[in-house]
Amino acid sequence: MTRRWLLPGLLLFPVVEIVLLILAGRAIGGGLTLMVLLVGAVAGMWLMRKEGRRAWSALQGAAQSGRMPDRELGDSAIVMAGGALLAIPGFLSDLVGIFLILPVTRPIARRGLAWFFARRVGDIAARSPYGPLFDRMGGPGAPGGPGQQGRVVHGEVIHDDEHEVVEGRVVVRRRDPQ
């Protein structure tokens, strides 16, 4: 479903940017519109630098404390994406970029992106050849789920000459006296 809207969205984004620039140029004049874009780009780059440093120091602090810096990595990626959007001239891209960079709105963006990527990864895993092994956590088919003792995996037992594997233990096979 996401793929269906991706190409039209990518094609529509620059059109909306151009329409907004034309409307702003007609409303306040071309020179003032250019000045607003330049001031917005400079302010956005300053904000990106400031928040990027903050995200980098939080990432280093989490790594030094020995815990997984998942939130900090996400924040760093979001700040970088916001900075890239601020580098693109236009009002809509600046608005989205500032939304991604501001510490007040970044948790909203982080939750939205986490939801999107979790859904995408789940869909990709379900369509893979190993899809049945990736049951949703806590679902009825999940190991240890309600009414389940675990998943049965069909396989083949291979015997070699000296050892036989039985329930995860190595058992020395007895030789039959001949």
mmCIF file of N, CA, C and O in Angstrom, residues 44-59 71-87 93-94 96-107 109-110 113:
data_model
loop_
_atom_site.group_PDB
_atom_site.id
_atom_site.type_symbol
_atom_site.label_atom_id
_atom_site.label_comp_id
_atom_site.label_asym_id
_atom_site.label_seq_id
_atom_site.Cartn_x
_atom_site.Cartn_y
_atom_site.Cartn_z
ATOM 1 N N GLY A 44 17.613 27.206 9.925
ATOM 2 C CA GLY A 44 17.466 25.752 9.974
ATOM 3 C C GLY A 44 18.800 25.047 10.095
ATOM 4 O O GLY A 44 18.929 24.069 10.835
ATOM 5 N N MET A 45 19.804 25.536 9.382
ATOM 6 C CA MET A 45 21.128 24.920 9.480
ATOM 7 C C MET A 45 21.732 25.134 10.873
ATOM 8 O O MET A 45 22.374 24.242 11.416
ATOM 9 N N TRP A 46 21.504 26.311 11.439
ATOM 10 C CA TRP A 46 21.981 26.553 12.799
ATOM 11 C C TRP A 46 21.299 25.606 13.777
ATOM 12 O O TRP A 46 21.945 25.017 14.647
ATOM 13 N N LEU A 47 19.981 25.459 13.619
ATOM 14 C CA LEU A 47 19.227 24.570 14.493
ATOM 15 C C LEU A 47 19.671 23.115 14.309
ATOM 16 O O LEU A 47 19.816 22.371 15.283
ATOM 17 N N MET A 48 19.938 22.729 13.058
ATOM 18 C CA MET A 48 20.396 21.369 12.811
ATOM 19 C C MET A 48 21.754 21.130 13.467
ATOM 20 O O MET A 48 21.988 20.068 14.054
ATOM 21 N N ARG A 49 22.646 22.096 13.378
ATOM 22 C CA ARG A 49 23.953 21.944 14.013
ATOM 23 C C ARG A 49 23.827 21.803 15.519
ATOM 24 O O ARG A 49 24.461 20.933 16.139
ATOM 25 N N LYS A 50 22.997 22.642 16.102
ATOM 26 C CA LYS A 50 22.811 22.619 17.559
ATOM 27 C C LYS A 50 22.206 21.287 18.005
ATOM 28 O O LYS A 50 22.705 20.639 18.924
ATOM 29 N N GLU A 51 21.137 20.876 17.355
ATOM 30 C CA GLU A 51 20.474 19.624 17.741
ATOM 31 C C GLU A 51 21.301 18.400 17.345
ATOM 32 O O GLU A 51 21.243 17.368 17.997
ATOM 33 N N GLY A 52 22.059 18.528 16.279
ATOM 34 C CA GLY A 52 22.953 17.437 15.887
ATOM 35 C C GLY A 52 24.033 17.201 16.927
ATOM 36 O O GLY A 52 24.364 16.057 17.245
ATOM 37 N N ARG A 53 24.583 18.280 17.457
ATOM 38 C CA ARG A 53 25.571 18.148 18.538
ATOM 39 C C ARG A 53 24.947 17.524 19.774
ATOM 40 O O ARG A 53 25.560 16.680 20.435
ATOM 41 N N ARG A 54 23.740 17.950 20.092
ATOM 42 C CA ARG A 54 23.054 17.398 21.270
ATOM 43 C C ARG A 54 22.786 15.893 21.067
ATOM 44 O O ARG A 54 23.003 15.097 21.982
ATOM 45 N N ALA A 55 22.335 15.520 19.872
ATOM 46 C CA ALA A 55 22.072 14.111 19.590
ATOM 47 C C ALA A 55 23.368 13.303 19.618
ATOM 48 O O ALA A 55 23.393 12.171 20.114
ATOM 49 N N TRP A 56 24.457 13.878 19.104
ATOM 50 C CA TRP A 56 25.741 13.183 19.090
ATOM 51 C C TRP A 56 26.262 12.968 20.519
ATOM 52 O O TRP A 56 26.751 11.892 20.851
ATOM 53 N N SER A 57 26.142 13.984 21.373
ATOM 54 C CA SER A 57 26.603 13.817 22.753
ATOM 55 C C SER A 57 25.736 12.817 23.510
ATOM 56 O O SER A 57 26.249 12.046 24.327
ATOM 57 N N ALA A 58 24.444 12.789 23.231
ATOM 58 C CA ALA A 58 23.580 11.787 23.864
ATOM 59 C C ALA A 58 23.943 10.385 23.377
ATOM 60 O O ALA A 58 23.933 9.420 24.155
ATOM 61 N N LEU A 59 24.283 10.270 22.107
ATOM 62 C CA LEU A 59 24.699 8.977 21.550
ATOM 63 C C LEU A 59 25.991 8.506 22.202
ATOM 64 O O LEU A 59 26.105 7.342 22.607
ATOM 65 N N ARG A 71 17.426 4.894 20.982
ATOM 66 C CA ARG A 71 16.734 6.177 20.878
ATOM 67 C C ARG A 71 17.653 7.253 20.316
ATOM 68 O O ARG A 71 17.266 8.059 19.477
ATOM 69 N N GLU A 72 18.889 7.249 20.769
ATOM 70 C CA GLU A 72 19.847 8.250 20.318
ATOM 71 C C GLU A 72 20.190 8.068 18.840
ATOM 72 O O GLU A 72 20.354 9.048 18.108
ATOM 73 N N LEU A 73 20.303 6.822 18.397
ATOM 74 C CA LEU A 73 20.547 6.572 16.971
ATOM 75 C C LEU A 73 19.372 7.056 16.133
ATOM 76 O O LEU A 73 19.560 7.646 15.065
ATOM 77 N N GLY A 74 18.176 6.799 16.613
ATOM 78 C CA GLY A 74 16.987 7.272 15.911
ATOM 79 C C GLY A 74 16.938 8.787 15.842
ATOM 80 O O GLY A 74 16.639 9.368 14.795
ATOM 81 N N ASP A 75 17.263 9.437 16.965
ATOM 82 C CA ASP A 75 17.277 10.899 16.979
ATOM 83 C C ASP A 75 18.325 11.457 16.019
ATOM 84 O O ASP A 75 18.079 12.442 15.327
ATOM 85 N N SER A 76 19.489 10.828 15.977
ATOM 86 C CA SER A 76 20.527 11.293 15.064
ATOM 87 C C SER A 76 20.081 11.174 13.613
ATOM 88 O O SER A 76 20.301 12.091 12.810
ATOM 89 N N ALA A 77 19.448 10.066 13.268
ATOM 90 C CA ALA A 77 18.963 9.887 11.898
ATOM 91 C C ALA A 77 17.857 10.885 11.564
ATOM 92 O O ALA A 77 17.816 11.434 10.450
ATOM 93 N N ILE A 78 16.987 11.148 12.529
ATOM 94 C CA ILE A 78 15.899 12.101 12.297
ATOM 95 C C ILE A 78 16.451 13.512 12.119
ATOM 96 O O ILE A 78 16.003 14.268 11.251
ATOM 97 N N VAL A 79 17.452 13.891 12.924
ATOM 98 C CA VAL A 79 18.061 15.213 12.793
ATOM 99 C C VAL A 79 18.752 15.340 11.434
ATOM 100 O O VAL A 79 18.655 16.379 10.772
ATOM 101 N N MET A 80 19.420 14.281 10.992
ATOM 102 C CA MET A 80 20.079 14.330 9.679
ATOM 103 C C MET A 80 19.052 14.466 8.555
ATOM 104 O O MET A 80 19.265 15.222 7.599
ATOM 105 N N ALA A 81 17.945 13.752 8.654
ATOM 106 C CA ALA A 81 16.897 13.871 7.636
ATOM 107 C C ALA A 81 16.294 15.269 7.646
ATOM 108 O O ALA A 81 16.032 15.854 6.589
ATOM 109 N N GLY A 82 16.089 15.821 8.837
ATOM 110 C CA GLY A 82 15.585 17.182 8.929
ATOM 111 C C GLY A 82 16.552 18.189 8.338
ATOM 112 O O GLY A 82 16.147 19.138 7.659
ATOM 113 N N GLY A 83 17.840 17.988 8.552
ATOM 114 C CA GLY A 83 18.843 18.868 7.974
ATOM 115 C C GLY A 83 18.867 18.790 6.452
ATOM 116 O O GLY A 83 19.025 19.801 5.768
ATOM 117 N N ALA A 84 18.704 17.587 5.920
ATOM 118 C CA ALA A 84 18.650 17.437 4.463
ATOM 119 C C ALA A 84 17.430 18.159 3.897
ATOM 120 O O ALA A 84 17.512 18.796 2.842
ATOM 121 N N LEU A 85 16.308 18.083 4.599
ATOM 122 C CA LEU A 85 15.112 18.785 4.128
ATOM 123 C C LEU A 85 15.279 20.303 4.228
ATOM 124 O O LEU A 85 14.743 21.043 3.401
ATOM 125 N N LEU A 86 16.018 20.770 5.240
ATOM 126 C CA LEU A 86 16.263 22.209 5.349
ATOM 127 C C LEU A 86 17.186 22.714 4.249
ATOM 128 O O LEU A 86 17.125 23.882 3.868
ATOM 129 N N ALA A 87 18.036 21.847 3.739
ATOM 130 C CA ALA A 87 18.954 22.257 2.671
ATOM 131 C C ALA A 87 18.223 22.428 1.340
ATOM 132 O O ALA A 87 18.702 23.136 0.469
ATOM 133 N N SER A 93 9.375 21.842 2.576
ATOM 134 C CA SER A 93 10.512 21.050 3.049
ATOM 135 C C SER A 93 11.108 21.667 4.316
ATOM 136 O O SER A 93 11.524 20.931 5.218
ATOM 137 N N ASP A 94 11.137 22.994 4.400
ATOM 138 C CA ASP A 94 11.624 23.636 5.622
ATOM 139 C C ASP A 94 10.718 23.333 6.806
ATOM 140 O O ASP A 94 11.192 23.083 7.913
ATOM 141 N N VAL A 96 8.743 20.675 7.251
ATOM 142 C CA VAL A 96 8.931 19.272 7.658
ATOM 143 C C VAL A 96 10.300 19.092 8.321
ATOM 144 O O VAL A 96 10.430 18.387 9.326
ATOM 145 N N GLY A 97 11.339 19.753 7.776
ATOM 146 C CA GLY A 97 12.673 19.659 8.362
ATOM 147 C C GLY A 97 12.724 20.200 9.774
ATOM 148 O O GLY A 97 13.324 19.596 10.664
ATOM 149 N N ILE A 98 12.094 21.338 10.009
ATOM 150 C CA ILE A 98 12.064 21.904 11.363
ATOM 151 C C ILE A 98 11.260 21.012 12.305
ATOM 152 O O ILE A 98 11.628 20.825 13.461
ATOM 153 N N PHE A 99 10.180 20.409 11.789
ATOM 154 C CA PHE A 99 9.403 19.467 12.596
ATOM 155 C C PHE A 99 10.270 18.296 13.052
ATOM 156 O O PHE A 99 10.153 17.827 14.178
ATOM 157 N N LEU A 100 11.140 17.825 12.162
ATOM 158 C CA LEU A 100 11.999 16.692 12.508
ATOM 159 C C LEU A 100 13.130 17.092 13.454
ATOM 160 O O LEU A 100 13.596 16.276 14.248
ATOM 161 N N ILE A 101 13.581 18.325 13.389
ATOM 162 C CA ILE A 101 14.739 18.741 14.178
ATOM 163 C C ILE A 101 14.378 19.208 15.584
ATOM 164 O O ILE A 101 15.112 18.940 16.533
ATOM 165 N N LEU A 102 13.261 19.881 15.741
ATOM 166 C CA LEU A 102 12.921 20.436 17.058
ATOM 167 C C LEU A 102 12.786 19.331 18.107
ATOM 168 O O LEU A 102 12.142 18.306 17.866
ATOM 169 N N PRO A 103 13.371 19.518 19.288
ATOM 170 C CA PRO A 103 13.279 18.482 20.317
ATOM 171 C C PRO A 103 11.861 18.268 20.833
ATOM 172 O O PRO A 103 11.556 17.212 21.373
ATOM 173 N N VAL A 104 10.991 19.256 20.657
ATOM 174 C CA VAL A 104 9.607 19.127 21.126
ATOM 175 C C VAL A 104 8.809 18.187 20.217
ATOM 176 O O VAL A 104 8.011 17.388 20.692
ATOM 177 N N THR A 105 9.052 18.268 18.918
ATOM 178 C CA THR A 105 8.278 17.469 17.961
ATOM 179 C C THR A 105 8.997 16.192 17.528
ATOM 180 O O THR A 105 8.386 15.327 16.913
ATOM 181 N N ARG A 106 10.266 16.054 17.843
ATOM 182 C CA ARG A 106 11.024 14.875 17.426
ATOM 183 C C ARG A 106 10.469 13.559 17.986
ATOM 184 O O ARG A 106 10.443 12.558 17.270
ATOM 185 N N PRO A 107 9.993 13.493 19.240
ATOM 186 C CA PRO A 107 9.410 12.227 19.709
ATOM 187 C C PRO A 107 8.196 11.786 18.891
ATOM 188 O O PRO A 107 7.988 10.589 18.686
ATOM 189 N N ALA A 109 7.793 12.379 15.654
ATOM 190 C CA ALA A 109 8.376 11.836 14.433
ATOM 191 C C ALA A 109 9.010 10.475 14.692
ATOM 192 O O ALA A 109 8.893 9.555 13.872
ATOM 193 N N ARG A 110 9.675 10.306 15.839
ATOM 194 C CA ARG A 110 10.319 9.037 16.174
ATOM 195 C C ARG A 110 9.287 7.920 16.300
ATOM 196 O O ARG A 110 9.484 6.816 15.798
ATOM 197 N N LEU A 113 7.913 7.090 12.756
ATOM 198 C CA LEU A 113 8.872 6.326 11.965
ATOM 199 C C LEU A 113 9.065 4.920 12.515
ATOM 200 O O LEU A 113 9.222 3.965 11.747
#
